[in-house]
PDB file of C-alpha atoms in Angstrom:
ATOM      1  CA  UNK A   1       0.000   0.000   0.000  1.00 84.00           C
ATOM      2  CA  UNK A   2       2.857   2.395   0.825  1.00 86.00           C
ATOM      3  CA  UNK A   3       4.475   1.664  -2.536  1.00 86.00           C
ATOM      4  CA  UNK A   4       1.234   2.555  -4.346  1.00 86.00           C
ATOM      5  CA  UNK A   5       0.888   5.831  -2.437  1.00 85.00           C
ATOM      6  CA  UNK A   6       4.546   6.670  -3.147  1.00 82.00           C
ATOM      7  CA  UNK A   7       4.096   5.909  -6.841  1.00 81.00           C
ATOM      8  CA  UNK A   8       0.998   8.127  -7.021  1.00 81.00           C
ATOM      9  CA  UNK A   9       2.873  10.961  -5.311  1.00 80.00           C
ATOM     10  CA  UNK A  10       5.723  10.700  -7.839  1.00 79.00           C
ATOM     11  CA  UNK A  11       3.456  10.794 -10.924  1.00 78.00           C
ATOM     12  CA  UNK A  12       3.362  14.643 -11.051  1.00 79.00           C
ATOM     13  CA  UNK A  13       7.197  14.667 -11.077  1.00 71.00           C
ATOM     14  CA  UNK A  14       7.389  12.510 -14.233  1.00 67.00           C
ATOM     15  CA  UNK A  15       7.435  15.433 -16.730  1.00 69.00           C
ATOM     16  CA  UNK A  16      10.378  17.009 -14.921  1.00 62.00           C
ATOM     17  CA  UNK A  17      12.288  13.752 -15.189  1.00 62.00           C
ATOM     18  CA  UNK A  18      11.614  13.672 -18.948  1.00 61.00           C
ATOM     19  CA  UNK A  19      13.617  16.845 -19.627  1.00 60.00           C
ATOM     20  CA  UNK A  20      16.862  16.387 -21.482  1.00 61.00           C
ATOM     21  CA  UNK A  21      20.041  16.664 -19.469  1.00 64.00           C
ATOM     22  CA  UNK A  22      22.153  17.232 -22.575  1.00 61.00           C
ATOM     23  CA  UNK A  23      23.667  20.634 -23.193  1.00 60.00           C
ATOM     24  CA  UNK A  24      22.095  22.730 -25.948  1.00 62.00           C
ATOM     25  CA  UNK A  25      23.693  22.604 -29.392  1.00 65.00           C
ATOM     26  CA  UNK A  26      26.477  25.144 -29.974  1.00 68.00           C
ATOM     27  CA  UNK A  27      24.510  27.491 -32.261  1.00 66.00           C
ATOM     28  CA  UNK A  28      21.034  26.736 -30.899  1.00 68.00           C
ATOM     29  CA  UNK A  29      20.751  30.077 -29.116  1.00 73.00           C
ATOM     30  CA  UNK A  30      23.946  31.834 -30.249  1.00 80.00           C
ATOM     31  CA  UNK A  31      23.840  34.082 -33.285  1.00 83.00           C
ATOM     32  CA  UNK A  32      26.394  33.953 -36.062  1.00 83.00           C
ATOM     33  CA  UNK A  33      29.123  36.607 -36.011  1.00 88.00           C
ATOM     34  CA  UNK A  34      28.308  37.774 -39.554  1.00 90.00           C
ATOM     35  CA  UNK A  35      25.034  39.773 -39.512  1.00 92.00           C
ATOM     36  CA  UNK A  36      24.267  38.912 -43.147  1.00 93.00           C
ATOM     37  CA  UNK A  37      24.598  35.190 -42.471  1.00 92.00           C
ATOM     38  CA  UNK A  38      22.508  35.480 -39.300  1.00 92.00           C
ATOM     39  CA  UNK A  39      19.798  37.313 -41.262  1.00 94.00           C
ATOM     40  CA  UNK A  40      19.705  34.450 -43.801  1.00 94.00           C
ATOM     41  CA  UNK A  41      19.578  31.875 -41.005  1.00 93.00           C
ATOM     42  CA  UNK A  42      16.811  33.693 -39.133  1.00 93.00           C
ATOM     43  CA  UNK A  43      14.729  34.129 -42.274  1.00 94.00           C
ATOM     44  CA  UNK A  44      15.002  30.409 -42.989  1.00 94.00           C
ATOM     45  CA  UNK A  45      14.230  29.452 -39.379  1.00 93.00           C
ATOM     46  CA  UNK A  46      10.954  31.373 -39.521  1.00 94.00           C
ATOM     47  CA  UNK A  47       9.829  29.237 -42.481  1.00 93.00           C
ATOM     48  CA  UNK A  48      10.621  25.844 -40.941  1.00 93.00           C
ATOM     49  CA  UNK A  49       8.030  24.186 -38.682  1.00 92.00           C
ATOM     50  CA  UNK A  50       9.081  22.728 -35.320  1.00 90.00           C
ATOM     51  CA  UNK A  51       8.639  18.961 -35.453  1.00 87.00           C
ATOM     52  CA  UNK A  52       7.825  18.808 -31.734  1.00 87.00           C
ATOM     53  CA  UNK A  53       5.583  21.860 -31.257  1.00 83.00           C
ATOM     54  CA  UNK A  54       4.048  21.608 -34.742  1.00 79.00           C
ATOM     55  CA  UNK A  55       2.391  25.012 -34.472  1.00 85.00           C
ATOM     56  CA  UNK A  56       5.559  27.083 -34.149  1.00 90.00           C
ATOM     57  CA  UNK A  57       8.532  27.796 -36.300  1.00 91.00           C
ATOM     58  CA  UNK A  58      11.887  26.585 -35.049  1.00 91.00           C
ATOM     59  CA  UNK A  59      12.826  30.234 -34.475  1.00 89.00           C
ATOM     60  CA  UNK A  60      10.043  30.553 -31.873  1.00 87.00           C
ATOM     61  CA  UNK A  61      10.179  27.093 -30.299  1.00 86.00           C
ATOM     62  CA  UNK A  62      11.950  26.171 -27.071  1.00 84.00           C
ATOM     63  CA  UNK A  63      11.991  22.436 -27.877  1.00 84.00           C
ATOM     64  CA  UNK A  64      15.383  20.712 -27.864  1.00 85.00           C
ATOM     65  CA  UNK A  65      14.866  19.459 -31.413  1.00 87.00           C
ATOM     66  CA  UNK A  66      14.118  22.999 -32.619  1.00 88.00           C
ATOM     67  CA  UNK A  67      17.383  24.132 -31.001  1.00 89.00           C
ATOM     68  CA  UNK A  68      19.225  21.352 -32.811  1.00 89.00           C
ATOM     69  CA  UNK A  69      17.636  22.408 -36.108  1.00 91.00           C
ATOM     70  CA  UNK A  70      18.557  26.073 -35.496  1.00 92.00           C
ATOM     71  CA  UNK A  71      22.150  25.024 -34.804  1.00 92.00           C
ATOM     72  CA  UNK A  72      22.197  22.877 -37.954  1.00 92.00           C
ATOM     73  CA  UNK A  73      20.935  25.771 -40.085  1.00 93.00           C
ATOM     74  CA  UNK A  74      23.467  28.209 -38.606  1.00 93.00           C
ATOM     75  CA  UNK A  75      26.365  25.777 -39.082  1.00 93.00           C
ATOM     76  CA  UNK A  76      25.424  25.129 -42.720  1.00 94.00           C
ATOM     77  CA  UNK A  77      24.987  28.826 -43.492  1.00 94.00           C
ATOM     78  CA  UNK A  78      28.315  29.599 -41.791  1.00 93.00           C
ATOM     79  CA  UNK A  79      29.856  26.938 -44.058  1.00 94.00           C
ATOM     80  CA  UNK A  80      28.539  28.836 -47.097  1.00 93.00           C
ATOM     81  CA  UNK A  81      25.507  26.742 -48.001  1.00 94.00           C
ATOM     82  CA  UNK A  82      22.522  28.578 -49.495  1.00 95.00           C
ATOM     83  CA  UNK A  83      19.267  28.719 -47.484  1.00 94.00           C
ATOM     84  CA  UNK A  84      17.247  27.159 -50.324  1.00 93.00           C
ATOM     85  CA  UNK A  85      19.591  24.158 -50.416  1.00 95.00           C
ATOM     86  CA  UNK A  86      19.190  23.735 -46.662  1.00 95.00           C
ATOM     87  CA  UNK A  87      15.391  23.979 -47.032  1.00 93.00           C
ATOM     88  CA  UNK A  88      15.407  21.296 -49.741  1.00 92.00           C
ATOM     89  CA  UNK A  89      17.540  19.049 -47.529  1.00 94.00           C
ATOM     90  CA  UNK A  90      15.175  19.500 -44.570  1.00 92.00           C
ATOM     91  CA  UNK A  91      12.135  18.768 -46.759  1.00 91.00           C
ATOM     92  CA  UNK A  92      13.870  15.718 -48.202  1.00 91.00           C
ATOM     93  CA  UNK A  93      14.676  14.486 -44.709  1.00 92.00           C
ATOM     94  CA  UNK A  94      11.449  15.370 -42.838  1.00 89.00           C
ATOM     95  CA  UNK A  95       8.893  15.710 -45.639  1.00 86.00           C
ATOM     96  CA  UNK A  96       6.917  18.648 -47.065  1.00 83.00           C
ATOM     97  CA  UNK A  97       5.211  19.158 -43.729  1.00 83.00           C
ATOM     98  CA  UNK A  98       8.350  20.714 -42.184  1.00 89.00           C
ATOM     99  CA  UNK A  99       8.011  23.786 -44.410  1.00 87.00           C
ATOM    100  CA  UNK A 100       5.442  26.520 -43.868  1.00 81.00           C
ATOM    101  CA  UNK A 101       5.521  27.055 -47.652  1.00 77.00           C
ATOM    102  CA  UNK A 102       4.482  23.655 -49.020  1.00 70.00           C
ATOM    103  CA  UNK A 103       5.337  22.725 -52.568  1.00 69.00           C
ATOM    104  CA  UNK A 104       2.825  22.710 -55.409  1.00 72.00           C
ATOM    105  CA  UNK A 105       3.632  19.224 -56.635  1.00 75.00           C
ATOM    106  CA  UNK A 106       0.817  17.393 -58.445  1.00 80.00           C
ATOM    107  CA  UNK A 107       0.356  15.142 -55.421  1.00 76.00           C
ATOM    108  CA  UNK A 108      -0.569  18.241 -53.358  1.00 73.00           C
ATOM    109  CA  UNK A 109      -3.041  19.703 -55.873  1.00 80.00           C
ATOM    110  CA  UNK A 110      -6.104  18.232 -54.110  1.00 82.00           C
ATOM    111  CA  UNK A 111      -5.044  20.050 -50.931  1.00 78.00           C
ATOM    112  CA  UNK A 112      -4.815  23.346 -52.810  1.00 78.00           C
ATOM    113  CA  UNK A 113      -8.049  22.759 -54.740  1.00 85.00           C
ATOM    114  CA  UNK A 114     -10.192  21.515 -51.838  1.00 88.00           C
ATOM    115  CA  UNK A 115     -10.958  24.955 -50.337  1.00 90.00           C
ATOM    116  CA  UNK A 116     -11.936  26.333 -53.744  1.00 91.00           C
ATOM    117  CA  UNK A 117     -14.168  23.333 -54.447  1.00 92.00           C
ATOM    118  CA  UNK A 118     -15.830  23.617 -51.040  1.00 93.00           C
ATOM    119  CA  UNK A 119     -16.537  27.329 -51.541  1.00 94.00           C
ATOM    120  CA  UNK A 120     -17.954  26.633 -55.021  1.00 94.00           C
ATOM    121  CA  UNK A 121     -20.161  23.861 -53.612  1.00 94.00           C
ATOM    122  CA  UNK A 122     -21.387  26.210 -50.867  1.00 94.00           C
ATOM    123  CA  UNK A 123     -22.243  28.901 -53.415  1.00 94.00           C
ATOM    124  CA  UNK A 124     -24.174  26.407 -55.554  1.00 94.00           C
ATOM    125  CA  UNK A 125     -26.128  25.070 -52.568  1.00 93.00           C
ATOM    126  CA  UNK A 126     -26.957  28.586 -51.364  1.00 92.00           C
ATOM    127  CA  UNK A 127     -27.995  29.647 -54.862  1.00 91.00           C
ATOM    128  CA  UNK A 128     -30.387  26.684 -55.227  1.00 90.00           C
ATOM    129  CA  UNK A 129     -31.955  27.298 -51.820  1.00 88.00           C
ATOM    130  CA  UNK A 130     -32.505  30.988 -52.541  1.00 87.00           C
ATOM    131  CA  UNK A 131     -34.117  30.138 -55.914  1.00 85.00           C
ATOM    132  CA  UNK A 132     -36.553  27.716 -54.242  1.00 77.00           C
ATOM    133  CA  UNK A 133     -37.699  30.399 -51.797  1.00 72.00           C
ATOM    134  CA  UNK A 134     -38.696  32.762 -54.581  1.00 66.00           C
TER     135      UNK A 134
END
């Protein structure tokens, strides 16, 4: 019985035990020395979705994985790689979902067309109902 009570008392502490004890990546929260390179890195970070938070960009997220991705982007930009090449690599690795600007590949056309089709269907339904009332 004591073990059960002790276990129940420790349950609220579980999230604290889940935090990473690893140090943050070198460039996770440290800006690049070159302002032009940092501007490129920051612009790219605002267009990449955090894989943990899912609703935030990696620039805004405090998740460890977002910090790792920020560090990766800064290291690659410091090495001279172009932001678009880094974006393509991230999309290739994590899928189209990682980008806030999804591609317009033919496989994604239904996603782009669905809102237009739904609005058109709504207009047609409303038009028919208003005609019947007259």
